Short mmCIF file of C-alpha atoms and ligand atoms in Angstrom, two decimals:
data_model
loop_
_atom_site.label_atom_id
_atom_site.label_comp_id
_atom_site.label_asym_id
_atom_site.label_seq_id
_atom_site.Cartn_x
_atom_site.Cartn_y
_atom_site.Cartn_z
CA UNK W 649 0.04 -2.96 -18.23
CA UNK W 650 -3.69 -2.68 -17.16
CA UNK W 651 -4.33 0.53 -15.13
CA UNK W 652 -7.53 0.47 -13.36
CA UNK W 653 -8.45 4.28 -12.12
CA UNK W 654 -11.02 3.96 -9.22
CA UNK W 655 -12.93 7.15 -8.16
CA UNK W 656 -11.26 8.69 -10.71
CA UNK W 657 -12.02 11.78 -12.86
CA UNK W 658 -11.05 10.43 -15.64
CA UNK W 659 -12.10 13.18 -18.01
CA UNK W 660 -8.56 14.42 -16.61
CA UNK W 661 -7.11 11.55 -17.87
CA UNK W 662 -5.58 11.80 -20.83
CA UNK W 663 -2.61 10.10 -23.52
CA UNK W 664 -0.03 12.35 -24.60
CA UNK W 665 2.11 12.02 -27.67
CA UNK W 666 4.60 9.82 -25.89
CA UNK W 667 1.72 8.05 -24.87
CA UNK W 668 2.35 8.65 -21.42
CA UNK W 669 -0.84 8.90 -19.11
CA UNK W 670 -1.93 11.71 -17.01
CA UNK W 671 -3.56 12.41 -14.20
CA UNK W 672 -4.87 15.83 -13.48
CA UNK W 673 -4.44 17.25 -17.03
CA UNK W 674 -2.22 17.57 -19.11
CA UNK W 675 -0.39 20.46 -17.17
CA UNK W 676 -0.09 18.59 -14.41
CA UNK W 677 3.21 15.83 -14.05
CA UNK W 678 2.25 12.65 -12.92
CA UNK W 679 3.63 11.88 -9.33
CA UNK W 680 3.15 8.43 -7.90
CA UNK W 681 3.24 8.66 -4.06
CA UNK W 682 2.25 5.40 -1.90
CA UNK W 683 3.91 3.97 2.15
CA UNK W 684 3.69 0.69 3.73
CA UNK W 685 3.50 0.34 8.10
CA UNK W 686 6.19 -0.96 9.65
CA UNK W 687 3.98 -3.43 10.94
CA UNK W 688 5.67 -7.02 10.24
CA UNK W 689 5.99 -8.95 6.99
CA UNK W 690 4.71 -7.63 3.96
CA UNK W 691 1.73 -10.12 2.41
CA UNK W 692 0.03 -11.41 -0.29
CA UNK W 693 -2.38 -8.65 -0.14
CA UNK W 694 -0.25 -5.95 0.27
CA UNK W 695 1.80 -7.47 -2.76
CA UNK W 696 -1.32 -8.12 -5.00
CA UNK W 697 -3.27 -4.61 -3.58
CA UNK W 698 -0.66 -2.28 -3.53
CA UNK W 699 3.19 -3.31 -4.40
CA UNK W 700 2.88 -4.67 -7.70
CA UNK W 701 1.45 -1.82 -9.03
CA UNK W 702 4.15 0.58 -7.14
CA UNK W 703 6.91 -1.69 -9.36
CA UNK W 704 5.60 -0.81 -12.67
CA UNK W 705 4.63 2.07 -12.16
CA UNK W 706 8.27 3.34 -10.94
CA UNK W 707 9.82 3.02 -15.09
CA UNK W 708 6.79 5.34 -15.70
CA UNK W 709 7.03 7.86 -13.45
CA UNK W 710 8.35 10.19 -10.69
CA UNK W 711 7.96 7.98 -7.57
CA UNK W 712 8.22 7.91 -3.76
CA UNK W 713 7.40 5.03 -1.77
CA UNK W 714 7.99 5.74 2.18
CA UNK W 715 7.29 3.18 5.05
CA UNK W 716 5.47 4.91 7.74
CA UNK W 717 7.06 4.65 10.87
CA UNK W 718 4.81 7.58 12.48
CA UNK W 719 1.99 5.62 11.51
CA UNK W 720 2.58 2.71 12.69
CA UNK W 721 3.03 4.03 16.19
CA UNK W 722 -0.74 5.04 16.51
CA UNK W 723 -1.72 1.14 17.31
CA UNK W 724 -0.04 -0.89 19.70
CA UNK W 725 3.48 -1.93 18.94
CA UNK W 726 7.35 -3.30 20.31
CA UNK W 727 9.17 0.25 20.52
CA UNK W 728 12.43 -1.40 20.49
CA UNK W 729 11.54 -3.98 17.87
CA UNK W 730 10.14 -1.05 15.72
CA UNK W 731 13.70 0.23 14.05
CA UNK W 732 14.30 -3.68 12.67
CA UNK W 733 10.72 -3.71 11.16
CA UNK W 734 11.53 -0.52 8.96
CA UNK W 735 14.48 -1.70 7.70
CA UNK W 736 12.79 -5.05 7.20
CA UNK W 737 9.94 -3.11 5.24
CA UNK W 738 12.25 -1.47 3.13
CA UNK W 739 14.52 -4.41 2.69
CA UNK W 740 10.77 -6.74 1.48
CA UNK W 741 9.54 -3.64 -0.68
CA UNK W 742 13.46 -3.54 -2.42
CA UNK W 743 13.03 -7.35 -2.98
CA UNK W 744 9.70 -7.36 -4.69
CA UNK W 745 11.06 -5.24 -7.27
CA UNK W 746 11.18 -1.73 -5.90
CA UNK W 747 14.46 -0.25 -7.27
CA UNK W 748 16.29 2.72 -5.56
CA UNK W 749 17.61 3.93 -8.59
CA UNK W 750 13.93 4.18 -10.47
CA UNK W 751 11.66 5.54 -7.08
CA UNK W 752 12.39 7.37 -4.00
CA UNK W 753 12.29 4.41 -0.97
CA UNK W 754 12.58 5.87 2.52
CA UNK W 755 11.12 6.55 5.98
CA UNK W 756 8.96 8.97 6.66
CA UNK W 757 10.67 9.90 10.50
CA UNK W 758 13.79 10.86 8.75
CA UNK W 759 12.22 13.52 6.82
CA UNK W 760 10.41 16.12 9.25
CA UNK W 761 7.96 18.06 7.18
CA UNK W 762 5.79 15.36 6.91
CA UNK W 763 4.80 15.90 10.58
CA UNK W 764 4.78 19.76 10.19
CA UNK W 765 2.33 19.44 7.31
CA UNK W 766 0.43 17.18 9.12
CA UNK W 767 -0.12 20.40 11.85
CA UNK W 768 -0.45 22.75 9.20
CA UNK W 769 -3.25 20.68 7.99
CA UNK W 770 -4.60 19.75 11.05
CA UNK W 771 -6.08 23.19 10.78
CA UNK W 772 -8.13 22.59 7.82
CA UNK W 773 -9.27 19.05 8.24
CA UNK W 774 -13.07 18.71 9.95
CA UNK W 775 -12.90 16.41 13.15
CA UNK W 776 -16.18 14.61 11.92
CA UNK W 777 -14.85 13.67 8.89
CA UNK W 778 -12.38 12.04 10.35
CA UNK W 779 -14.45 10.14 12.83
CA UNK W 780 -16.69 8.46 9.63
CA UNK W 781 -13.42 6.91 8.67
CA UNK W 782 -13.77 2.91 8.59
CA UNK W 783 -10.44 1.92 9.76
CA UNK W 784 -10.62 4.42 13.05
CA UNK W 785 -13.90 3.16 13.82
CA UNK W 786 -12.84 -0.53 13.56
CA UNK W 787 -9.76 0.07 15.68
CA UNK W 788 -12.02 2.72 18.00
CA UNK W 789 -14.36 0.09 19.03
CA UNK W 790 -11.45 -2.70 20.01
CA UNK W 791 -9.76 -0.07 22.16
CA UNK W 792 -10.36 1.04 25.64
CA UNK W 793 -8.90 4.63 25.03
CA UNK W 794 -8.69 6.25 21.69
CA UNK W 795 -5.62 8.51 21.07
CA UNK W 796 -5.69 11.49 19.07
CA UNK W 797 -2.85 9.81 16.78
CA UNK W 798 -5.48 7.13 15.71
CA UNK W 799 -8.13 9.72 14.61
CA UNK W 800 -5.57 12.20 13.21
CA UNK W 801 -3.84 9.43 10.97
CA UNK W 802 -5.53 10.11 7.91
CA UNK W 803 -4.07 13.79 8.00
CA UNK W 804 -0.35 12.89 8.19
CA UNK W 805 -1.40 10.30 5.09
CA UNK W 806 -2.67 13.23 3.45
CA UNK W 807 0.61 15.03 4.55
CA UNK W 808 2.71 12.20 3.23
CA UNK W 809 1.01 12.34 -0.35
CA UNK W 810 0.38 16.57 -0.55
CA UNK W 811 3.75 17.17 0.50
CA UNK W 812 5.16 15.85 -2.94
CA UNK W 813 1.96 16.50 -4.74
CA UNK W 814 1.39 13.37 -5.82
CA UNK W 815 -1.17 12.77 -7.99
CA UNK W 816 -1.15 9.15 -8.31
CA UNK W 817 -1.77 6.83 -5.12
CA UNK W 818 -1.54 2.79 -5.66
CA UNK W 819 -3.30 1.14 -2.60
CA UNK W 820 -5.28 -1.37 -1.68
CA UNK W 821 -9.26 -1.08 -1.55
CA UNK W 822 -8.98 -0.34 2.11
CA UNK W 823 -7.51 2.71 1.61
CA UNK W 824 -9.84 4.32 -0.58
CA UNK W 825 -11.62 6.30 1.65
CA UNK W 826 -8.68 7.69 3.25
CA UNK W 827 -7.70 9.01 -0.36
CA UNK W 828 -11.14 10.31 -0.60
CA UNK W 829 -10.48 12.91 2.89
CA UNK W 830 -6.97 13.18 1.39
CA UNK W 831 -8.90 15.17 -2.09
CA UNK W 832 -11.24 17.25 0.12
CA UNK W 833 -8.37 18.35 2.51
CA UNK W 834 -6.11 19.37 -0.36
CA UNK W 835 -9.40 20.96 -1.83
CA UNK W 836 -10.28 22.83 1.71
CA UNK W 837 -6.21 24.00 1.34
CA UNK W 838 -6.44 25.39 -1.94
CA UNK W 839 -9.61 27.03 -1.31
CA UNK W 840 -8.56 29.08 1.70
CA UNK W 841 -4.85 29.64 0.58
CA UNK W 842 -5.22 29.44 -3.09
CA UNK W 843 -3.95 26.58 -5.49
CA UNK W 844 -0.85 23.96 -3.90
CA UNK W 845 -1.89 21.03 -3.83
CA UNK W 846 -3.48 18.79 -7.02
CA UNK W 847 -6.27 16.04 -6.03
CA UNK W 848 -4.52 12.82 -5.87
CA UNK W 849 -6.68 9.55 -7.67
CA UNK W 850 -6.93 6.29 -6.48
CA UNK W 851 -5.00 3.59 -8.83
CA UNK W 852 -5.78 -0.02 -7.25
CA UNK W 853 -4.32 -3.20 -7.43
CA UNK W 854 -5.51 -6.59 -9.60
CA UNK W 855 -6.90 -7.54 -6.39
CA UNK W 856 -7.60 -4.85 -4.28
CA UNK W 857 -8.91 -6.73 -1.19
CA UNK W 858 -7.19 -10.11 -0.78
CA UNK W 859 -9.36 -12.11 1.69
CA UNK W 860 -7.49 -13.75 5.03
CA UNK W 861 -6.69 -17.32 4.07
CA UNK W 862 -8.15 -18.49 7.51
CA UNK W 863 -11.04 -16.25 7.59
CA UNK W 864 -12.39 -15.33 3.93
CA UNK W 865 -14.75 -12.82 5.69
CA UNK W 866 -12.05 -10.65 6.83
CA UNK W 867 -9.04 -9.07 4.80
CA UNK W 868 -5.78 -10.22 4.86
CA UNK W 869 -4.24 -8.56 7.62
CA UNK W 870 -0.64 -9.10 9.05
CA UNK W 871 -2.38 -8.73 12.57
CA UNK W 872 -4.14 -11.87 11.99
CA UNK W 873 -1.57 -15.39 12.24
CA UNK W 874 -3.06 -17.95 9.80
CA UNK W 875 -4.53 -15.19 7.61
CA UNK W 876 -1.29 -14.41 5.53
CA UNK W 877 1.54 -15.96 3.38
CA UNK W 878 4.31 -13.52 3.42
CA UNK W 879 6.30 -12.27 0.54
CA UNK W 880 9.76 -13.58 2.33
CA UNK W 881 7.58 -17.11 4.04
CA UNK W 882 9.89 -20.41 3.79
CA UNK W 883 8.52 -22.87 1.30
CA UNK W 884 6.91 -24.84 4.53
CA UNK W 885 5.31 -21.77 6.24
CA UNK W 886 3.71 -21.02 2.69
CA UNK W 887 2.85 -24.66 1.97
CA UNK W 888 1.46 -24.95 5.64
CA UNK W 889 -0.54 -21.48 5.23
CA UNK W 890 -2.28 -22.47 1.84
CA UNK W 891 -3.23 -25.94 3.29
CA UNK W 892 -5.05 -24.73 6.30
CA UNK W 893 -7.27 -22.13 4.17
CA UNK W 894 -10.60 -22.13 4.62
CA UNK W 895 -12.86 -23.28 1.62
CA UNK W 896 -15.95 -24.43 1.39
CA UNK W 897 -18.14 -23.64 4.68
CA UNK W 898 -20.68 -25.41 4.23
CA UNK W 899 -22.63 -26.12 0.61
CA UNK W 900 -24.10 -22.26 -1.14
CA UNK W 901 -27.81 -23.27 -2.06
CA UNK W 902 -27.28 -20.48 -5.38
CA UNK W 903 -24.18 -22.43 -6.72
CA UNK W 904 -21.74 -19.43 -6.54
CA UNK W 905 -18.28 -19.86 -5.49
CA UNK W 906 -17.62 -19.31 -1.86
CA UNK W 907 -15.69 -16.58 -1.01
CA UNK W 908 -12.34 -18.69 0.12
CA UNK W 909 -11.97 -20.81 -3.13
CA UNK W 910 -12.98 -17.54 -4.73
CA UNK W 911 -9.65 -16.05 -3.14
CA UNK W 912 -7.62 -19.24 -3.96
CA UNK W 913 -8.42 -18.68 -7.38
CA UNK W 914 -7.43 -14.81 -6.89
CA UNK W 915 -4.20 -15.91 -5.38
CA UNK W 916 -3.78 -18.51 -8.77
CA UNK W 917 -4.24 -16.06 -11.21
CA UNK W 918 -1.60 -13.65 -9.75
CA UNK W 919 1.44 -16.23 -9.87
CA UNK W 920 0.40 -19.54 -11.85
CA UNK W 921 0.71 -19.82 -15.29
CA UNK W 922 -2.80 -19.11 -17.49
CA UNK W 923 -2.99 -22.48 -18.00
CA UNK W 924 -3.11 -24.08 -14.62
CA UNK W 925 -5.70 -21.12 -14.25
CA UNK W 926 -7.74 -22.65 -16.83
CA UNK W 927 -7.13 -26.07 -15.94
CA UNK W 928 -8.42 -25.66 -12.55
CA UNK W 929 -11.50 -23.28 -13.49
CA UNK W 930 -12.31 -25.99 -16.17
CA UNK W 931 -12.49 -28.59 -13.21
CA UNK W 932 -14.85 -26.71 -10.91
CA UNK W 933 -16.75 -25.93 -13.62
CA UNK W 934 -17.36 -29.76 -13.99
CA UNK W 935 -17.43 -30.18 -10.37
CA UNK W 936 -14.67 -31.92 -10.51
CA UNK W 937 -12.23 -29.66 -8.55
CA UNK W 938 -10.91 -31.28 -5.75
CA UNK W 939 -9.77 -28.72 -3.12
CA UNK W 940 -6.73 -30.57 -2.03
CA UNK W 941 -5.35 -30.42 -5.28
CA UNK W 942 -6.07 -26.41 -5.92
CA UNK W 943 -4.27 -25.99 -2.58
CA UNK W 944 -1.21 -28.50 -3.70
CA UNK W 945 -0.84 -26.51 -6.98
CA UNK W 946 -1.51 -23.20 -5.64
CA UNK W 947 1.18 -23.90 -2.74
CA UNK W 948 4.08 -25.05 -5.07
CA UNK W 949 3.70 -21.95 -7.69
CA UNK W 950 3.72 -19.52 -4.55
CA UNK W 951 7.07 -21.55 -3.30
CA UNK W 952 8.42 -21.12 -7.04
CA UNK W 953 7.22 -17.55 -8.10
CA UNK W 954 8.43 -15.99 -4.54
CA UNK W 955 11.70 -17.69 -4.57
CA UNK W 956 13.77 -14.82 -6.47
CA UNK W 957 11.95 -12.20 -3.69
CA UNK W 958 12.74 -14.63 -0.72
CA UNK W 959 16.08 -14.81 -1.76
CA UNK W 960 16.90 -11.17 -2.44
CA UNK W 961 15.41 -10.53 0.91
CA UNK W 962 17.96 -12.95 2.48
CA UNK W 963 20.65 -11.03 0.95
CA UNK W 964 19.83 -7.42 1.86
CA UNK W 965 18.63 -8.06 5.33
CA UNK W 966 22.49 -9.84 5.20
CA UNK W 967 23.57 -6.42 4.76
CA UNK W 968 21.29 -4.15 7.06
CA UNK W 969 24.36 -0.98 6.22
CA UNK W 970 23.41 -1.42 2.51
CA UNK W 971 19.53 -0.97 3.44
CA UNK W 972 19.90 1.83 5.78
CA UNK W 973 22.27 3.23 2.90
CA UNK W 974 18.66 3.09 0.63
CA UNK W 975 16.88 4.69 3.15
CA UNK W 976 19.59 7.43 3.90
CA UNK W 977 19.89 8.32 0.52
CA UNK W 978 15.92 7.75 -0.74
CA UNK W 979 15.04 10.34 2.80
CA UNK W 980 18.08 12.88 1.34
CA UNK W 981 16.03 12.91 -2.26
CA UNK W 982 12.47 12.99 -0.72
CA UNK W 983 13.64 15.78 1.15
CA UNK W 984 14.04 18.51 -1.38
CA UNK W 985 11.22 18.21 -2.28
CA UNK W 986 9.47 18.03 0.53
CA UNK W 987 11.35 21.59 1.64
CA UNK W 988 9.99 23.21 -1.22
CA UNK W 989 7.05 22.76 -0.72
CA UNK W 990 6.66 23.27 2.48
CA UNK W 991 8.70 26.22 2.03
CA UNK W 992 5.37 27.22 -0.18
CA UNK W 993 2.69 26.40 1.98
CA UNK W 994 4.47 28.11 5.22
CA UNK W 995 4.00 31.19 3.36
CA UNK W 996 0.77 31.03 2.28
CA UNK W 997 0.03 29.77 5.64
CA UNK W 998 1.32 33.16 6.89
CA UNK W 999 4.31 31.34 9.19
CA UNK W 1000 7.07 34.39 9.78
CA UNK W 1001 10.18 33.84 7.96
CA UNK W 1002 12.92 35.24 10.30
P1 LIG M 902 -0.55 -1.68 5.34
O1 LIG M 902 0.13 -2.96 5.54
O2 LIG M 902 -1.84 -1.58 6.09
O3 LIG M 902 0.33 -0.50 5.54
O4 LIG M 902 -0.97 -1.64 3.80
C1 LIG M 902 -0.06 -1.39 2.75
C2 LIG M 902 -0.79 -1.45 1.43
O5 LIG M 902 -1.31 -2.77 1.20
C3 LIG M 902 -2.00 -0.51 1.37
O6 LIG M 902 -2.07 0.04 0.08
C4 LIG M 902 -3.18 -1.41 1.62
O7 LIG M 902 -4.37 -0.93 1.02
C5 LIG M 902 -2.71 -2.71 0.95
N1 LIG M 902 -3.36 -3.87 1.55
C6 LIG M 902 -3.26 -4.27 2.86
N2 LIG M 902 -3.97 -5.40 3.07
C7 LIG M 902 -4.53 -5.72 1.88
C8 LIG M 902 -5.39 -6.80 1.45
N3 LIG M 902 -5.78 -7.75 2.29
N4 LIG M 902 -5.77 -6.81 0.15
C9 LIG M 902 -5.37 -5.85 -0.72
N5 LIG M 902 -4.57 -4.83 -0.37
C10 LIG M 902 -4.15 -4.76 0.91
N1 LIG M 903 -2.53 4.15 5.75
C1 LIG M 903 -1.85 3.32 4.79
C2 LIG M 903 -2.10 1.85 5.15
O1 LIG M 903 -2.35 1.51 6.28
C3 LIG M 903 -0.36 3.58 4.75
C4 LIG M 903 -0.06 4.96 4.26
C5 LIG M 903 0.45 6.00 5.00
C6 LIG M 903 -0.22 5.46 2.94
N2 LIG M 903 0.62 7.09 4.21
C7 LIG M 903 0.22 6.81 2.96
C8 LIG M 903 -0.70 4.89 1.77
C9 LIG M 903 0.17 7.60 1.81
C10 LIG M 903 -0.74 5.69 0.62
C11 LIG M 903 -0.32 7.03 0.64
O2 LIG M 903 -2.01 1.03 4.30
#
């Protein structure tokens, strides 16, 4: 397994004799902490930024993976569609290989003290930081009123991760700067109420930023239709999807790849064998690459590889008691930890124990 450590002090990364790796030093346990929104279907990007990483890394180490209803509430969304999305998020993350008996898997509503961390830490986290943030001022500008959810949702992500002190957080390339306020909040903690919290890194994906297939400017987003394939798409809807991506756009007078065959070939590498890879980076090379068939053979290994995830899906969302049973028992797990420690900070927060 390849683990590429972005923003990362890696002077505190070191191999112990069981050559397990380490963030933080070699005091500090490794703790892998990552959510999903609620949102709709999980994609190719999430998948190839952020899930496939949280599946191996869950026979390695201490895990939690939470889908973030509280989140997901900050943009506009179907309140009484929202409790079949989570347990379709947990039911897509179980399929793509997430196991309940290797990670924690649950919703962050049904354990509370994410939201009271996110108060206590309200009180240390600078309002202007939090209005640099990229993805508030992209949503800021499409909105006519901005709610104090949208700008405070990088605390409760902070929450989320602090509250188990993780130290490891897989994510796509989007969320970097997120993690980034994340380190200085748990920094601004510890330096006014003394060491709790360790500075989580960054760990992302093969391909961190997975480009929409309709729209190779933007990233894959699940609030764009066209820009997606879904992990649980029919054969047709992925077949369809692939077909109608956006390649060439016109001819690049410096010869480089454009940016939507350059995703194709993203996409390829992730679930066709190396040698179709080749095969097909051998014909553009010659110039011989003809789009059509990139798209054929791209579209059939996508209908093969996801199969065993489509199907799985199929099967737990055929049994929605056997996911909420997941979530029940991943929220029980997540939350003793999650009382200890907030159990810690309360008191060096100063909050009366009666
Ligand atoms: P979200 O669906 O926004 O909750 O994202 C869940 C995870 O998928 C996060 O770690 C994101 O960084 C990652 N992610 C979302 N979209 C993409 C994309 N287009 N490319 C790579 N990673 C992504
Ligand atoms: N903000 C993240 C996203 O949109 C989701 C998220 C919430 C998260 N809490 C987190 C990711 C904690 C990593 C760690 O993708």
């Amino acid at each position: 397994m390849q683990l590429r450590i972005v923003l990362a002090r890696t002077q505190h990364l070191c191999h112990n004799a069981g050559q397990e790796l380490l963030y933080g030093g070699p005091h500090v346990k490794t703790v892998v902490f990552s959510g999903v929104q609620p949102t709709g279907l999980i994609h190719l990007g999430n998948y190839l930024g952020a899930i496939r990483n949280w599946v191996r890394l869950q026979y390695q180490y201490e895990s939690y993976y939470c889908v973030v209803d509280y989140h997901a509430i900050t943009s506009a969304y179907e309140p009484s569609h929202l409790p079949e999305r989570v347990l379709e998020a947990v039911a897509a993350n179980v399929a793509a290989g997430l196991d309940p008996e290797q990670a924690v898997i649950f919703v962050q509503s049904q354990v509370p003290e994410h939201t009271e961390l996110c108060w206590i830490l309200n009180a240390v986290t600078p309002v202007g930081e939090l209005q640099r943030m990229t993805q508030y001022k992209d949503k800021a500008r499409r909105r006519a009123t901005v709610s104090a959810g949208l700008l405070n949702y990088p605390i409760l992500q902070a929450a989320d991760i602090l509250l188990y002190k993780g130290t490891l957080v897989p994510v796509g390339e989007d969320q970097a700067q997120h993690l980034e306020l994340t380190r200085e909040i748990a920094r601004k903690f510890n330096a006014t109420y003394g060491e709790t919290f360790p500075e989580p890194e960054v760990l992302l994906g093969d391909c961190p930023r997975v480009m929409a297939l309709n729209d190779p400017a933007v990233k894959m987003s699940k609030s764009i239709p066209g820009s997606y394939v879904a992990l649980t798409d029919e054969p047709e809807a992925i077949r369809e999807a692939i077909a109608r991506a956006v390649t060439d756009v016109g001819p690049r007078p410096d010869g480089t790849m454009s940016p939507g065959v350059a995703n194709l070939f993203d996409i390829l590498e992730a679930f066709s064998p190396v040698e179709t890879v080749e095969r097909m980076r051998q014909a553009y090379a010659e110039g011989a690459l003809r789009y059509a068939d990139l798209k054929r053979v791209l579209a059939e290994d996508l209908v093969e590889a996801l199969a065993p995830i489509r199907r799985r899906y199929r099967e737990l969302m055929a049994r929605p008691d056997a996911v909420r049973d997941i979530a029940r028992q991943g929220a029980a797990r997540a939350r003793e930890v999650a009382r200890t420690t907030l159990a810690e900070v309360r008191q060096k927060v100063g909050i009366i124990t009666l």
